[in-house]
Coordinates of C-alpha atoms and ligand atoms in Angstrom, one line a residue:
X1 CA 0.0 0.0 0.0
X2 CA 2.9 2.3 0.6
X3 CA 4.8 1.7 -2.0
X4 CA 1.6 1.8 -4.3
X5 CA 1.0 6.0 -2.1
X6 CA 3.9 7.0 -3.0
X7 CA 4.0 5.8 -6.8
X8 CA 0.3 7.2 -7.4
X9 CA 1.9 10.8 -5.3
X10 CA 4.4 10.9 -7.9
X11 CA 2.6 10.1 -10.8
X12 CA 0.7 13.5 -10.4
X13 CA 3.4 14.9 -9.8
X14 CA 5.3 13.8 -12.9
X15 CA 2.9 12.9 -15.2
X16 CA 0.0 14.2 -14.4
X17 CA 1.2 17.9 -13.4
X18 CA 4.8 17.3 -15.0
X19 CA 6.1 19.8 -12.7
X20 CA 9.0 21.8 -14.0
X21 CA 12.0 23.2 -11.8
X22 CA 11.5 26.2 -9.9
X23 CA 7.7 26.0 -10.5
X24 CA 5.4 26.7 -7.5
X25 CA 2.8 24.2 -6.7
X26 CA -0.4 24.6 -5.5
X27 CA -2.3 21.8 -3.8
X28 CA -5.7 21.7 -3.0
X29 CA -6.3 19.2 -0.4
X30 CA -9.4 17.7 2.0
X31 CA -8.2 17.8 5.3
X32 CA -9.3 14.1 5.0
X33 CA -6.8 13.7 2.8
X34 CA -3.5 15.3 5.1
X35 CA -1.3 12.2 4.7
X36 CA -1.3 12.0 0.8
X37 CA -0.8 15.9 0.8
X38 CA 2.4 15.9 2.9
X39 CA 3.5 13.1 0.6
X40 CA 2.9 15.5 -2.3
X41 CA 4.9 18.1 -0.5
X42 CA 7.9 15.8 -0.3
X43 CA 7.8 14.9 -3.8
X44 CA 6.8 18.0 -5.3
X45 CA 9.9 19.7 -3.2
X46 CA 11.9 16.5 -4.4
X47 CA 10.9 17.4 -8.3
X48 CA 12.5 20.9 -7.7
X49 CA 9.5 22.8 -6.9
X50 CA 10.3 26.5 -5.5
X51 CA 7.4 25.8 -3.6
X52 CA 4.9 24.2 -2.3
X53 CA 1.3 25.5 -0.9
X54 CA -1.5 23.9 0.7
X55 CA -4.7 25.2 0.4
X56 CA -6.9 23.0 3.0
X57 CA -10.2 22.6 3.2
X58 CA -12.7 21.0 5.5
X59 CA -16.3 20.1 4.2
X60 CA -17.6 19.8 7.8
X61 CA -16.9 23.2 8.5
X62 CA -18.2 24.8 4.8
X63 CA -21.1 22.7 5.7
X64 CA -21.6 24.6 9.1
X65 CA -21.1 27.7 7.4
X66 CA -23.6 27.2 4.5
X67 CA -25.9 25.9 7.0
X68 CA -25.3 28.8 9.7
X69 CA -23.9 32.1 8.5
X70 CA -25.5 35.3 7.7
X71 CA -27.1 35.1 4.3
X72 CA -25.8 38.1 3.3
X73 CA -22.0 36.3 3.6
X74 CA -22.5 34.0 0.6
X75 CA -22.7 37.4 -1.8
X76 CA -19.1 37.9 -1.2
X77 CA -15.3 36.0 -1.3
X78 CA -12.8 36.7 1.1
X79 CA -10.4 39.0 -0.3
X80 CA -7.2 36.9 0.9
X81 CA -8.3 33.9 -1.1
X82 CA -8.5 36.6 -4.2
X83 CA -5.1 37.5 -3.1
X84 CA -4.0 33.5 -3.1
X85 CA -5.3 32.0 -6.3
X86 CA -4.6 35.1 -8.9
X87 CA -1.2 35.7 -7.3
X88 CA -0.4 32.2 -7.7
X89 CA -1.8 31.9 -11.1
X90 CA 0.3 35.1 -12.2
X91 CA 3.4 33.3 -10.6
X92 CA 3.0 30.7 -13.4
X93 CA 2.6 27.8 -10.5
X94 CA 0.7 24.3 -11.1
X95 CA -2.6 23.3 -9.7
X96 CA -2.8 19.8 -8.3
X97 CA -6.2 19.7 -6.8
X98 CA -7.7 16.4 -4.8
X99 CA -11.3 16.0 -5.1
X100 CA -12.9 13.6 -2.2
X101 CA -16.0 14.7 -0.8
X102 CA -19.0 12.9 0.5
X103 CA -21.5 13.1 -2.0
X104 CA -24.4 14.5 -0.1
X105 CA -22.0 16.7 2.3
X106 CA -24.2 19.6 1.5
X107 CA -27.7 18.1 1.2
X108 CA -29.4 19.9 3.9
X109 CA -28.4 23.1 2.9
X110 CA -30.4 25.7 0.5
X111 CA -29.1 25.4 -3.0
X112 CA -29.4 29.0 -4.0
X113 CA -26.7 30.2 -1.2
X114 CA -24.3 27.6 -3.1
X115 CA -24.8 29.0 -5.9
X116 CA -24.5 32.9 -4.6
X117 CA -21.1 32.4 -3.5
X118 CA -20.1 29.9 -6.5
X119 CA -21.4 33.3 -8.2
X120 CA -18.8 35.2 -5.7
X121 CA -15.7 32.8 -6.1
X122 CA -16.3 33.2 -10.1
X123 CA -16.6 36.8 -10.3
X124 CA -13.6 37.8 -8.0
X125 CA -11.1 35.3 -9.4
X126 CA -12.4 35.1 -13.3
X127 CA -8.9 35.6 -14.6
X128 CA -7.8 32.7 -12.7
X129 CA -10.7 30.0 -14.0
X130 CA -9.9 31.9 -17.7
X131 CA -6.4 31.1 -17.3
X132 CA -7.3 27.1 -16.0
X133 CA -9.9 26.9 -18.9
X134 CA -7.1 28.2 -21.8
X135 CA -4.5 25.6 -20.1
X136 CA -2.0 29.0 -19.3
X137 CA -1.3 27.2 -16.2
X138 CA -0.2 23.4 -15.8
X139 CA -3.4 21.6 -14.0
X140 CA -4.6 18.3 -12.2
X141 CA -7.0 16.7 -10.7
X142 CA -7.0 13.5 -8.7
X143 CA -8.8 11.9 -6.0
X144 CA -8.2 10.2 -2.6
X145 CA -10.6 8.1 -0.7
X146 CA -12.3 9.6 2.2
X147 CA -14.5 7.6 4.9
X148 CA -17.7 9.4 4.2
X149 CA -17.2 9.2 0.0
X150 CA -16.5 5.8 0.6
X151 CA -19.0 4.3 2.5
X152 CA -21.3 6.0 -0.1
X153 CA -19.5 4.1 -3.0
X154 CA -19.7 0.8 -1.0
X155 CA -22.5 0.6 1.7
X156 CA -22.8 -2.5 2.7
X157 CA -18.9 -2.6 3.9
X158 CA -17.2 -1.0 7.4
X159 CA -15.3 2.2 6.8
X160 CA -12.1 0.4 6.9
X161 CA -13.4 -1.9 3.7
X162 CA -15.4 0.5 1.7
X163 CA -11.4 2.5 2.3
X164 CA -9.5 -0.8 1.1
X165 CA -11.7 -0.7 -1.6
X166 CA -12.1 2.6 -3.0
X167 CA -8.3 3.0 -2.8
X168 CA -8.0 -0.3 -5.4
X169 CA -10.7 0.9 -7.9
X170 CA -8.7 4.4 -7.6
X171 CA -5.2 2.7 -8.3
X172 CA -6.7 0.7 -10.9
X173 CA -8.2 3.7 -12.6
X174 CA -5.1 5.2 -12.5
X175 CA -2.8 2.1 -13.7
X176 CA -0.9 2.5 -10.4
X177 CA -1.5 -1.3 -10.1
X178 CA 0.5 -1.7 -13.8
X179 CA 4.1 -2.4 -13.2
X180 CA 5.0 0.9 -15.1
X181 CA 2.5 3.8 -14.4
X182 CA 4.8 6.3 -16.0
X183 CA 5.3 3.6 -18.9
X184 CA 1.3 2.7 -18.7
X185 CA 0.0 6.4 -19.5
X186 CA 2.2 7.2 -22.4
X187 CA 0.3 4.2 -23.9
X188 CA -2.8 5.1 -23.0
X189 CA -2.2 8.8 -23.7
X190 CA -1.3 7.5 -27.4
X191 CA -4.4 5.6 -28.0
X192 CA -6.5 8.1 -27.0
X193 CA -4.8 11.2 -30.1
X194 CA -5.1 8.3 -31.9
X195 CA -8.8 8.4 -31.5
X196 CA -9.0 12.2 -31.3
X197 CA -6.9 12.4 -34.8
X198 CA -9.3 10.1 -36.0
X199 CA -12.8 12.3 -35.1
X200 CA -10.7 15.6 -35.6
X201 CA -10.0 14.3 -39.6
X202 CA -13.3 13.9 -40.0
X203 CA -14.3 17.2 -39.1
X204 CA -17.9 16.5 -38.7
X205 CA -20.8 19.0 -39.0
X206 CA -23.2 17.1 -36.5
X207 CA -23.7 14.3 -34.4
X208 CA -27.0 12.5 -33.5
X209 CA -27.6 10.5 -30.4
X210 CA -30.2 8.3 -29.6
X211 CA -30.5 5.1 -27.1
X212 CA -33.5 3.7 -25.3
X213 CA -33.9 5.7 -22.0
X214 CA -34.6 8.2 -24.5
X215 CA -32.0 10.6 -25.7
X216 CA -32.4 11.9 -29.2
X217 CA -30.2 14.8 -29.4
X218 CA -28.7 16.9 -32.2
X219 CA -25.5 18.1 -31.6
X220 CA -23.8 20.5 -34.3
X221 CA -20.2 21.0 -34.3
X222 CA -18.4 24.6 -34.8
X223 CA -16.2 25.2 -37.5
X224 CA -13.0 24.7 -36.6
X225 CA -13.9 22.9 -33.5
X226 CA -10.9 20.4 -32.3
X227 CA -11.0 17.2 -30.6
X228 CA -8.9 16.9 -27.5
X229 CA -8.0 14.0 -25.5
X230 CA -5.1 12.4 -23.3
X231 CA -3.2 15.5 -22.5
X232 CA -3.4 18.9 -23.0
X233 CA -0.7 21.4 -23.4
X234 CA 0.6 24.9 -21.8
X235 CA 0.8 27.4 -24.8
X236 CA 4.7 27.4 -24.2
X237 CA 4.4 23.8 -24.9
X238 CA 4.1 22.5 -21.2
X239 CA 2.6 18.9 -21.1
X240 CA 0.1 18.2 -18.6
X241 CA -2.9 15.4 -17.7
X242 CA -5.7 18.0 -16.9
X243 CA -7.9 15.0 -15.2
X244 CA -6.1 11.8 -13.9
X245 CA -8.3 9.5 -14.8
X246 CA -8.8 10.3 -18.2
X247 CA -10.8 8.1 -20.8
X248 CA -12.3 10.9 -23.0
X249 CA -12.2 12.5 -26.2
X250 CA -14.3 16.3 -26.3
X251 CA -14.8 18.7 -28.1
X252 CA -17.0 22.1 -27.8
X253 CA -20.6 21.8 -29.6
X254 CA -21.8 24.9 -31.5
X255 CA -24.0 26.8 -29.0
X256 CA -26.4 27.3 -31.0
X257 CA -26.7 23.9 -32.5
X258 CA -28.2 21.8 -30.0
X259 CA -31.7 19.7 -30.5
X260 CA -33.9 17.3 -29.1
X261 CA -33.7 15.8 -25.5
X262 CA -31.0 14.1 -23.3
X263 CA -31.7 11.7 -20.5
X264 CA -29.2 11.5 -18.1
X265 CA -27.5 8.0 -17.3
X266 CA -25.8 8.4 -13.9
X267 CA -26.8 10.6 -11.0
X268 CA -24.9 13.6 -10.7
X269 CA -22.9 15.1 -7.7
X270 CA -23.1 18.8 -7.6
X271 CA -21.9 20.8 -4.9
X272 CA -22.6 18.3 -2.6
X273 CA -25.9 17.0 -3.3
X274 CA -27.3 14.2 -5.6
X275 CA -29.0 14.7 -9.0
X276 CA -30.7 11.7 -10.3
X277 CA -33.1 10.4 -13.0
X278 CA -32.9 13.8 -15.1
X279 CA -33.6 14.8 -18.5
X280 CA -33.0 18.3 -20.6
X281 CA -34.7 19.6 -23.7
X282 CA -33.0 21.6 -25.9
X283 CA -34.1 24.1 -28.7
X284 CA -31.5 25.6 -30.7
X285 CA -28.8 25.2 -28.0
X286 CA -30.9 26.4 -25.0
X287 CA -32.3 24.5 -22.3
X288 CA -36.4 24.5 -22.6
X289 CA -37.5 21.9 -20.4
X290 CA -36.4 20.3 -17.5
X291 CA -37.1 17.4 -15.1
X292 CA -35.6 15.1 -12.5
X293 CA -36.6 12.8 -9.9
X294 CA -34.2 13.4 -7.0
X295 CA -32.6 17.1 -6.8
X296 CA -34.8 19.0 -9.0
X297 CA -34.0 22.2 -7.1
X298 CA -30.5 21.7 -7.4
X299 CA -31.2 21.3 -11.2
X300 CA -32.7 24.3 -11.7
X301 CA -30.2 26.1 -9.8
X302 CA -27.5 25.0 -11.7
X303 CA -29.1 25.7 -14.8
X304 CA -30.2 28.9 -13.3
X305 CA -26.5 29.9 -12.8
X306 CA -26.4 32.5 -15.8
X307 CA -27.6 32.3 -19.6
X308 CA -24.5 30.3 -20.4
X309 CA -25.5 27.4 -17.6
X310 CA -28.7 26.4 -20.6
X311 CA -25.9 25.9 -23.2
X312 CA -23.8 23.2 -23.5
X313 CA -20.2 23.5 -23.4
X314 CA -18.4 20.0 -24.1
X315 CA -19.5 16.8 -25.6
X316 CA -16.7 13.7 -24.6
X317 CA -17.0 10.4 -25.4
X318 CA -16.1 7.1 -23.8
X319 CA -16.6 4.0 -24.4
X320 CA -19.1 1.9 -22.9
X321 CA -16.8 -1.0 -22.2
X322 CA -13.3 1.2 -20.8
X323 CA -11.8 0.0 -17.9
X324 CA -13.2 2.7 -15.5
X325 CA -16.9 1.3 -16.7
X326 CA -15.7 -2.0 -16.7
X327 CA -15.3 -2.2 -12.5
X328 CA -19.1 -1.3 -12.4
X329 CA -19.1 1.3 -9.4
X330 CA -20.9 4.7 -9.4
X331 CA -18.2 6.7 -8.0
X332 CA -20.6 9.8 -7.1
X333 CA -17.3 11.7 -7.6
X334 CA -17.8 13.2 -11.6
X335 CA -14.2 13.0 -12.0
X336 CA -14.7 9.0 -11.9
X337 CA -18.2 8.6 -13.8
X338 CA -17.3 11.2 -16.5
X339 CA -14.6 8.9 -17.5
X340 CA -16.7 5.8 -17.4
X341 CA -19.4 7.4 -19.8
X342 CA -20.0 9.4 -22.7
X343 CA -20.6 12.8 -20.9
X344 CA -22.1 16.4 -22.1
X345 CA -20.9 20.0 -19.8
X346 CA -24.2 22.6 -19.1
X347 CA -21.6 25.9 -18.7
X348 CA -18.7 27.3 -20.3
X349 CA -16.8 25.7 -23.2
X350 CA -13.0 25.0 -23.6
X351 CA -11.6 27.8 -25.6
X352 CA -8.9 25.8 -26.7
X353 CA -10.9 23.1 -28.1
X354 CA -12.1 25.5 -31.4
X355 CA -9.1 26.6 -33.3
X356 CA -7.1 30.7 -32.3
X357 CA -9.7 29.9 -29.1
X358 CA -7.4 31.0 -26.5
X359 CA -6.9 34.1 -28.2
X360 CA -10.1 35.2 -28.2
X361 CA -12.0 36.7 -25.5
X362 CA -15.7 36.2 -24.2
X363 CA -17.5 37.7 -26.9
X364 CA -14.9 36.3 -29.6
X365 CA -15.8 32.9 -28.5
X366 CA -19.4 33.6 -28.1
X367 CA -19.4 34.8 -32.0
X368 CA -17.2 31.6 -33.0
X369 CA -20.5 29.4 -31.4
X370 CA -18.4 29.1 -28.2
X371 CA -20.4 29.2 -24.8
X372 CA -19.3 31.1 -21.9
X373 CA -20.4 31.0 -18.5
X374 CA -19.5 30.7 -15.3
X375 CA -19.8 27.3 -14.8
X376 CA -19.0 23.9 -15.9
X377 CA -20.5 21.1 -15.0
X378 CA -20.5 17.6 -16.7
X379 CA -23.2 15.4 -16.8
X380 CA -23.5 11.7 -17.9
X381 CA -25.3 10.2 -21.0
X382 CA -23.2 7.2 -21.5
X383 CA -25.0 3.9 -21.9
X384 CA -24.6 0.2 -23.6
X385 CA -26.7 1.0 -26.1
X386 CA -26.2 4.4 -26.8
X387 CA -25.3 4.9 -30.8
X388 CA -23.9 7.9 -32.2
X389 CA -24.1 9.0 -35.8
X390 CA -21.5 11.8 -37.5
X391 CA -22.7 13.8 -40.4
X392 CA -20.1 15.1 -42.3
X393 CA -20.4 18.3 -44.1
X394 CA -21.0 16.1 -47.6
X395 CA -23.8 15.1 -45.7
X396 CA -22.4 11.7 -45.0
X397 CA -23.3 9.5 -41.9
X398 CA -20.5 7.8 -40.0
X399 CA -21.6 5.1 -37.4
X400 CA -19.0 6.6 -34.3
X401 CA -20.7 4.4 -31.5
X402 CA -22.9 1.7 -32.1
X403 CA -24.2 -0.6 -28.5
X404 CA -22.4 2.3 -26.3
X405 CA -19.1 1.8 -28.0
X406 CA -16.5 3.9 -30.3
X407 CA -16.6 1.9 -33.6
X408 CA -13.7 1.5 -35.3
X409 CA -13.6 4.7 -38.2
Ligands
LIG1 ZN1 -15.1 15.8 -20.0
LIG2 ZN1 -16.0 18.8 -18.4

């Protein structure tokens, strides 16, 4: 198990952030979580860095705040953490960022205050989430088990097990169980710009889903719009692994361009509370109808963000039978589930996945069929019989997933 710790800390730390010398990084860490963390710090000072900075935090306590503090509190952001994130993102440093929480941490608590300060965080640190979004800073994230996340995984075992477990499904997701991780993700990292040169030749117009919990959905594709998967890269030509896991290809869809209705396939962690059973209408891009049988309020508050939240602002896919899908858990964690299913983003788009995207500013993008918005949030669509037709600009059709899988193109 310790040997396996320390291989996965320095895999992030390699690989995933590929720290350089002299680079400061950040962590972002569950308190949970303290004993992987100081293991990053030795490794990430180990790898050179000039330094290294943990940003704690403790979901027992925001849960207290959101469930106790003065309403008028969650219209603002300490200036302090202002201060933190856009002097470090100036400084050029690396984001390594664990994401553990118990799924329904925040259950109890009114959605719309979440939302006001996700509103606050956004507004007084935009240059910071515009510099994560264009990849002008190297970023990562990862997860670590936590008691509470994994009991919700695996219910019917103690703490201890549901622990045991959650870390092998994690190591597994990560090939840290493969003799050579390092070796292990070049491979994978190949295979998957082998896919994305594949859909990116193509250069398709639209694509059409359909399956039987009844999605029928009309996605068009921006011109110029680029297929990204595996890695992703600093504009001074820094490699990075954005998300480790990673399984996906994505792309932006044209804002505009979205038809017909999506049922979800997973339920959906946000901000601490459970989504389930939900479906979205679109007409021309826009959110017109909404439903869902567990979380509806949280729904519409997350759709309810800004104008931007009713748009769609990636479209990945993943196969149906990848090794993340394959171990059959519902993580509850999106970082997990994304990468076991095909997966659509309500919120802002990846500038960098249309071409001279990072150049271009809000309205640019918004022009070029790009959505903005303050926030991203993926959702899962994924199933075993999901198919997925491209229509070239010839008006061909290309099968691209047939039973929930990529077909070979
Ligand atoms: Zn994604
Ligand atoms: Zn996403």
């Amino acid at each position: 198990m310790e040997t396996q710790l320390k291989k996965y800390a320095e895999l992030l730390v390699k690989t995933g952030i590929n720290l350089k010398k002299d680079q400061i990084l950040v962590l972002r860490s569950p308190i949970e979580c303290a004993e992987f963390a100081r293991m990053i710090v030795e490794i990430g000072y180990d790898a050179g860095a000039k330094e290294v900075v943990v940003l704690w935090n403790d979901e027992v306590c925001s849960k207290l705040t959101y469930l106790k503090a003065p309403d008028a509190l969650f219209d603002t952001f300490p200036s302090y953490l202002k201060e933190f994130y856009l002097s470090y993102v100036r400084q050029d440093a690396a984001f390594l960022s664990i994401s553990a929480s118990d799924p329904e941490n925040l259950k109890e608590v009114d959605p719309v205050r979440i939302q006001r300060y996700q509103r606050a965080f956004s507004a007084e640190v935009s240059e910071y989430r515009q510099r994560m979004m264009n990849n002008e800073n190297v970023w990562c994230v990862a997860s670590v088990p936590t008691p509470k996340w994994a009991s919700k995984v695996f219910p019917d075992e103690t703490v201890e097990v549901a622990m045991d477990k959650l870390w092998t499904a994690i190591f597994k997701a990560v090939r840290v169980n493969t003799p050579d991780p390092v070796q292990a993700w070049e491979q994978h990292k190949d295979a998957l710009k082998k896919q994305m040169k594949i859909l990116n030749a193509y250069n398709f117009k639209s694509l059409h889903y359909k399956n039987t919990l009844g999605t029928d959905l009309s996605i068009e594709l921006p011109a110029g719009h680029i297929w990204l998967g595996g890695s992703d890269f600093t504009p001074d030509g820094h490699e990075f692994i954005a998300n480790m896991p990673t399984e996906e290809i994505f792309t932006a869809p044209l804002r505009t361009g979205v038809n017909g209705r999506v049922v979800s396939s997973m339920p959906l962690n946000v901000s601490g509370s459970l989504i389930e059973g939900f479906e979205l209408t679109f007409k021309d891009g826009r959110v017109v109808d909404y439903k869902a049988e567990v979380g509806y309020e949280n729904l519409k508050q997350l759709l309810e963000t800004d104008e931007g939240s009713l748009y769609l602002g990636e479209v990945a896919l993943v196969s149906y039978d990848s090794p993340i899908s394959n171990m059959g858990i519902l993580f509850y964690n999106t970082l997990f589930d994304e990468n076991a299913s095909c997966h659509l983003a309500l919120g802002k788009a990846y500038p960098v996945c249309v071409k001279g995207g990072e150049h271009m500013d809000s309205a640019a993008l918004m022009a070029n069929g790009i959505n903005d918005s303050i926030t991203h949030e993926d959702f899962m669509v994924g199933t075993k019989d999901l198919s997925i037709i491209g229509i070239t600009h010839t008006g061909e059709k290309v099968e691209i997933f047939r039973n929930g899988n990529f077909v070979t193109i």
